[in-house]
CSV table of C-alpha atoms in Angstrom, one decimal:
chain,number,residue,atom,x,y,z
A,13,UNK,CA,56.4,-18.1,-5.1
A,14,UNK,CA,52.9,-16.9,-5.6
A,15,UNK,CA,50.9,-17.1,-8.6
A,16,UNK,CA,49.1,-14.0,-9.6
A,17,UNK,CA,46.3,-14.8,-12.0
A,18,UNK,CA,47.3,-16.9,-14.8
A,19,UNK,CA,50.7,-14.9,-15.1
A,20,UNK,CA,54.1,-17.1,-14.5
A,21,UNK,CA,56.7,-16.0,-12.3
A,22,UNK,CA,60.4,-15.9,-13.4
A,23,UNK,CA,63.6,-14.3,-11.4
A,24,UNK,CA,65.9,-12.3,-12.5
A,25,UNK,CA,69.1,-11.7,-11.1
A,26,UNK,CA,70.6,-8.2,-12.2
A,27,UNK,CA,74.5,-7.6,-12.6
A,28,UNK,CA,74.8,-3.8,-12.2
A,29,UNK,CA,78.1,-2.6,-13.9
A,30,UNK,CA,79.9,0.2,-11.8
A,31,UNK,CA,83.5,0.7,-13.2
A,32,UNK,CA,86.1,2.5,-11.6
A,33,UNK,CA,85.9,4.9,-8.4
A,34,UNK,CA,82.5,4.6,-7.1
A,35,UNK,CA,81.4,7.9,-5.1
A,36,UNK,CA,82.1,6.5,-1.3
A,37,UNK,CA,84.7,3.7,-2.9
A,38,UNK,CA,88.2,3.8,-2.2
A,39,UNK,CA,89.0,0.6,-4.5
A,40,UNK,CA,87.9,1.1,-8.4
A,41,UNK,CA,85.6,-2.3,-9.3
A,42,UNK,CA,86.7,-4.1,-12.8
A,43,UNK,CA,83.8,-6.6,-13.0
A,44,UNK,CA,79.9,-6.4,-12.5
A,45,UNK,CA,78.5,-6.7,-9.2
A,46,UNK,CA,74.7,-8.2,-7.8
A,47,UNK,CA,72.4,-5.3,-7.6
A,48,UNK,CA,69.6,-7.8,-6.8
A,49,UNK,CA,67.4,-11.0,-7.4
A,50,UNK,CA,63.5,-10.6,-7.7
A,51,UNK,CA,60.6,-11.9,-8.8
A,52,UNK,CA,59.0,-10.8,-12.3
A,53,UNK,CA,55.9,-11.2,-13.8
A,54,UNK,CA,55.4,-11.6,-18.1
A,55,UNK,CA,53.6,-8.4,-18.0
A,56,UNK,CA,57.0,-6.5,-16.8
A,57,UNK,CA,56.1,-5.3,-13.8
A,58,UNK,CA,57.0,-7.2,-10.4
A,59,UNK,CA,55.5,-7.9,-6.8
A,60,UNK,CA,57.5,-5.8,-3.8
A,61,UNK,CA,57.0,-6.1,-0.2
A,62,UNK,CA,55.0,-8.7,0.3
A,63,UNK,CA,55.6,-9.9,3.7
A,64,UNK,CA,56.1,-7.6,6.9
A,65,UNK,CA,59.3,-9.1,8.6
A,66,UNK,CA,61.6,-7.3,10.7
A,67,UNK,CA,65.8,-8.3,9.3
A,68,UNK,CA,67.4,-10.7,10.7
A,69,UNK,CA,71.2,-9.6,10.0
A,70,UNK,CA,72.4,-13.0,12.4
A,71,UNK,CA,71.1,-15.5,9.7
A,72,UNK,CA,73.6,-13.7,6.7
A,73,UNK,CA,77.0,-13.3,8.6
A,74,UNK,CA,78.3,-16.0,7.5
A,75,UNK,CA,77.9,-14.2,4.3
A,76,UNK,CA,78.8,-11.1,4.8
A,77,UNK,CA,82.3,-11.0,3.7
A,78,UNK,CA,81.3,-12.3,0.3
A,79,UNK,CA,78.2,-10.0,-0.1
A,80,UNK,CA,80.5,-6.9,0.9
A,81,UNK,CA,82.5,-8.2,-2.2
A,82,UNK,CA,80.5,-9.2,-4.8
A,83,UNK,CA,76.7,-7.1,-3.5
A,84,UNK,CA,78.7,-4.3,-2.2
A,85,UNK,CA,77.1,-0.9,-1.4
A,86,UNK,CA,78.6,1.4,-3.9
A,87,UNK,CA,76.7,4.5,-1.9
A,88,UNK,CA,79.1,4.2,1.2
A,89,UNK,CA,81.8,3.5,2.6
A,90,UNK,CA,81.0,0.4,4.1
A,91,UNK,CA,77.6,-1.7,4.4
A,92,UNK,CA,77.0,-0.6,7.9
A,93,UNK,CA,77.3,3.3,7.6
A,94,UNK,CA,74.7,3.0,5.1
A,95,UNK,CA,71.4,5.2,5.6
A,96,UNK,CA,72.6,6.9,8.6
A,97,UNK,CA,73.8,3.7,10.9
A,98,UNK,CA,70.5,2.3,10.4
A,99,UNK,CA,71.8,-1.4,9.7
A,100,UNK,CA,73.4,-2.9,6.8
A,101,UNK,CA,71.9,-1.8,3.4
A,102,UNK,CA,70.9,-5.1,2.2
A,103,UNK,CA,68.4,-4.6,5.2
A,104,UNK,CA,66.7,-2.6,2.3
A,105,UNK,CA,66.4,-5.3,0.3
A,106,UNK,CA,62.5,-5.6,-0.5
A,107,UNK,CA,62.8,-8.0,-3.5
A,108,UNK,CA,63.7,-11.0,-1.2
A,109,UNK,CA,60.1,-10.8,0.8
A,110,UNK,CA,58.4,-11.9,-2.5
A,111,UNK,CA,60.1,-15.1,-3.2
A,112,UNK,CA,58.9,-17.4,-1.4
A,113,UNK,CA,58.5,-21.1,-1.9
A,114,UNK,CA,61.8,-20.3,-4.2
A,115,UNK,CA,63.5,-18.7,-1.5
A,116,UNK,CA,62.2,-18.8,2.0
A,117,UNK,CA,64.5,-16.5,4.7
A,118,UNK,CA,67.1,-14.3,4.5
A,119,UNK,CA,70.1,-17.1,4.5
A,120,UNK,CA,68.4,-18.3,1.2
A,121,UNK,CA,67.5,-15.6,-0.4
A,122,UNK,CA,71.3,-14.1,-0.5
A,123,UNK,CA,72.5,-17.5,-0.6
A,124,UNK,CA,70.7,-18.2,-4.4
A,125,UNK,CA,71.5,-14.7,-5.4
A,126,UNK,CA,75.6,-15.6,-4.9
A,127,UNK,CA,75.2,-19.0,-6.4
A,128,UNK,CA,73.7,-17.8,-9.3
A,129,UNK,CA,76.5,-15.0,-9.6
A,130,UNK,CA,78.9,-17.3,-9.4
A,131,UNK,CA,77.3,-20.0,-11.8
A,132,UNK,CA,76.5,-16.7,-14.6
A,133,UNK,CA,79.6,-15.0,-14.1
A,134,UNK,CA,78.2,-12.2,-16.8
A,135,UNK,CA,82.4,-10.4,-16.5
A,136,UNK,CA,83.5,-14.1,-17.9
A,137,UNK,CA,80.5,-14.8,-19.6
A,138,UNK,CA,81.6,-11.4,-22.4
A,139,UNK,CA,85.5,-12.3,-21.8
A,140,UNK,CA,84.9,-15.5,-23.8
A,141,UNK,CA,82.8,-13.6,-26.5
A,142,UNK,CA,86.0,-10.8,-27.0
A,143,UNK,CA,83.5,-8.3,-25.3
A,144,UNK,CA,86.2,-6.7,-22.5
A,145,UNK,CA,85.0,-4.0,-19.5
A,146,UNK,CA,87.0,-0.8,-21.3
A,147,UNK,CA,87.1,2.8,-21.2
A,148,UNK,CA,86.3,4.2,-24.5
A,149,UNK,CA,85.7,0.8,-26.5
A,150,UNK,CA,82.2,0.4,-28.3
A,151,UNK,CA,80.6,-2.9,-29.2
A,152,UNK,CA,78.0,-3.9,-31.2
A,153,UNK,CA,75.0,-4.7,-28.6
A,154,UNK,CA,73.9,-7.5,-30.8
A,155,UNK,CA,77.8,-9.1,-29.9
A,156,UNK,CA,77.0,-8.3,-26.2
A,157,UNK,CA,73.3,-10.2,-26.6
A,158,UNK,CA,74.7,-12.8,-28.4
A,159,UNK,CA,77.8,-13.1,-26.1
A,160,UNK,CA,75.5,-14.0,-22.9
A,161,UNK,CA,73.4,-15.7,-25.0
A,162,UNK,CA,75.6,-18.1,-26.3
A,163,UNK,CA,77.2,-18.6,-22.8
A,164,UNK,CA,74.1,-18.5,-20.3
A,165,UNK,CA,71.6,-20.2,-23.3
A,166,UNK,CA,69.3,-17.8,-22.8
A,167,UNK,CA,68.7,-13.9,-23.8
A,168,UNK,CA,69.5,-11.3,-21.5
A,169,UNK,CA,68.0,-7.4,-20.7
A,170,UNK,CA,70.2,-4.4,-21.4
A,171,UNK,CA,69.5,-1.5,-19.7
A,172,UNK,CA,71.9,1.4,-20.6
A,173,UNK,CA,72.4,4.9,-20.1
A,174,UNK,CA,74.2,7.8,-22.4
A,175,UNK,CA,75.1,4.9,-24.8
A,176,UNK,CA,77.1,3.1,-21.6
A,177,UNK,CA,75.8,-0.6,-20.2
A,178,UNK,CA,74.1,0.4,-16.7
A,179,UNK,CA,72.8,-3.1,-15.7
A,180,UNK,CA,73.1,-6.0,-17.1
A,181,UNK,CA,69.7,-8.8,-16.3
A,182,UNK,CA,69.5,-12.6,-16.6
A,183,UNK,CA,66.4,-13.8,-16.1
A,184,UNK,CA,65.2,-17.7,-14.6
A,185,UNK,CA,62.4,-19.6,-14.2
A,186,UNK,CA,60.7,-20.9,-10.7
A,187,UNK,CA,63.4,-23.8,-10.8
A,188,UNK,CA,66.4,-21.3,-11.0
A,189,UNK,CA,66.7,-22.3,-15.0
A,190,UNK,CA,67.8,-19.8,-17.8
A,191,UNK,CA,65.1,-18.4,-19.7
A,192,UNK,CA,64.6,-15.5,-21.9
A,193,UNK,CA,64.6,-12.3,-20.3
A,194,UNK,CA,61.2,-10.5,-20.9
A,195,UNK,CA,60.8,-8.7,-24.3
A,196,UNK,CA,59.6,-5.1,-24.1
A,197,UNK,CA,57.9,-3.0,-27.1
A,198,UNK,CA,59.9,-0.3,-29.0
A,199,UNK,CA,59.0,2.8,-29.9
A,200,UNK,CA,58.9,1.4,-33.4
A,201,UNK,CA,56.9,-1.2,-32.5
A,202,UNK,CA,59.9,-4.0,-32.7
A,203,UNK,CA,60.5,-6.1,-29.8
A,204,UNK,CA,63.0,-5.5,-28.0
A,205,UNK,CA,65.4,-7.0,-24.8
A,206,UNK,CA,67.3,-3.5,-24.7
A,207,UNK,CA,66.2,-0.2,-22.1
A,208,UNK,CA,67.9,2.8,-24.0
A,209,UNK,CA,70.8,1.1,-25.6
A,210,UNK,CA,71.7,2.5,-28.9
A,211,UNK,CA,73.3,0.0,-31.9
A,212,UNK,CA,77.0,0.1,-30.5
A,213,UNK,CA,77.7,0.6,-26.6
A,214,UNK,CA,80.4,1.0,-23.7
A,215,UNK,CA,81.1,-1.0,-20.5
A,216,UNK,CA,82.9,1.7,-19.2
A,217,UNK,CA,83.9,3.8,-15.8
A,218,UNK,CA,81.5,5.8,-14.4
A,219,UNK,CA,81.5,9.3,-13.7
A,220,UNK,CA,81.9,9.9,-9.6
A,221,UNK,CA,80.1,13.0,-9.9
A,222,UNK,CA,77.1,11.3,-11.2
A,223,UNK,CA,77.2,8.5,-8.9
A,224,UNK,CA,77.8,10.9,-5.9
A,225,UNK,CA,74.7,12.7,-7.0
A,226,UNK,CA,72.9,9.6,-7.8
A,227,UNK,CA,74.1,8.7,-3.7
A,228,UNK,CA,72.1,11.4,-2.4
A,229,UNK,CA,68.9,11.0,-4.0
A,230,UNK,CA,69.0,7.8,-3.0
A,231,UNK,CA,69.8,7.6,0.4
A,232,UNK,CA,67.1,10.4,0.7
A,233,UNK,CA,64.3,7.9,-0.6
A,234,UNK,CA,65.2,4.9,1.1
A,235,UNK,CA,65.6,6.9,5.1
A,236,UNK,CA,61.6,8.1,3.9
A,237,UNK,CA,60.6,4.7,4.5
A,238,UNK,CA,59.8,2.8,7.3
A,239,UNK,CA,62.7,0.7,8.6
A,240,UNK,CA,62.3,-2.9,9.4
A,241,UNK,CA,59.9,-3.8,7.3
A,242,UNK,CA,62.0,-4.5,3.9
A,243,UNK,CA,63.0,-7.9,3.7
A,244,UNK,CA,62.9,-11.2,3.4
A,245,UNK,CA,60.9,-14.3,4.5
């Protein structure tokens, strides 16, 4: 990848947790999928976009059954009816275009995303620490840190929402190694490697009216771009 200034790079693959029946999902999901894999910088924020190229949806088919399985779309019904029939929604995958010398085409860039999913499984990674995916049962957060922690050797970011896990981020340096997930500052001033999580929390179903709301908006921002220019090289 790139160097901007004298700021390192590190990826981070994010496990987004969507339990049970997802708005456009027929089949409930009982473990966290791959919402993406991107570049960060230590500051927080993160490049997007950076090369022009058009999709080339020939070099992932041979991936394709195990992206619609573990990177599924959970805003449609299948990945091609996504955004109106305008291609397969990882096609709107912008994080991928940034990753270069770590990742160089498309084939790669999903490739690395599904190995690391597979390495870090996060669904096992809690199993082992007594930390199940459950309707109604809270945890202690620090149990849920120190659950990936232990198993991935590294600290992850939380991001939650109405007390409930919502994604779930391990972080890696330039050679694909653990690392610490970025700290962010507090409102009290404490570091922290939480977004929004309160002391205990759920991993629970999600509501399909949210997600069905969540759907449109969505889909809305995403057609308001240019197509064909979000992906990777």
């Amino acid at each position: 990848m790139a160097m901007a200034a004298a700021r390192r790079h590190m990826l981070a693959i994010c496990a987004l947790l969507l339990l049970g029946a997802a708005a456009a999902r027929s089949e409930p999901l009982q473990t966290f999928t791959i919402h993406g894999l991107w570049p960060d910088y230590d500051d927080g924020t993160w490049p997007a976009c950076c090369r022009h190229t058009n999709f080339d949806m020939d070099k992932i088919l041979p991936l394709k059954p195990t992206l619609d399985q573990y990177w599924p779309s959970l805003y449609c019904s299948s990945s091609s009816t996504c955004f109106s029939g305008k291609g397969p929604f990882w096609a709107h995958e912008k994080h991928g275009t940034c990753s270069s010398p770590v990742v160089n085409d498309e084939l790669e860039y999903f490739s690395t995303a599904l190995d690391l999913y597979f390495k870090y499984n996060v669904t096992e990674m809690l199993a082992s620490g007594g930390i199940h995916i459950s309707n109604g049962e809270q945890y202690a957060l620090t149990d849920v840190i120190d659950a990936i922690k232990c198993a991935f050797g590294a600290s992850p970011q939380i991001v939650c929402k109405k007390g409930s896990v919502e994604e779930l981020r391990l972080c890696f340096d330039k050679d694909l190694k653990p690392r610490d997930c970025l700290t962010t500052t507090s409102t009290n001033g404490n570091l922290s490697k939480t977004k929004h999580c309160p002391r205990y929390i759920t991993l629970p179903t999600y509501d399909p009216l949210v997600l069905s709301n969540s759907t449109r908006e969505i889909i809305a921002q995403v057609e308001s771009e240019v197509y064909g220019y979000l992906y990777t090289s």
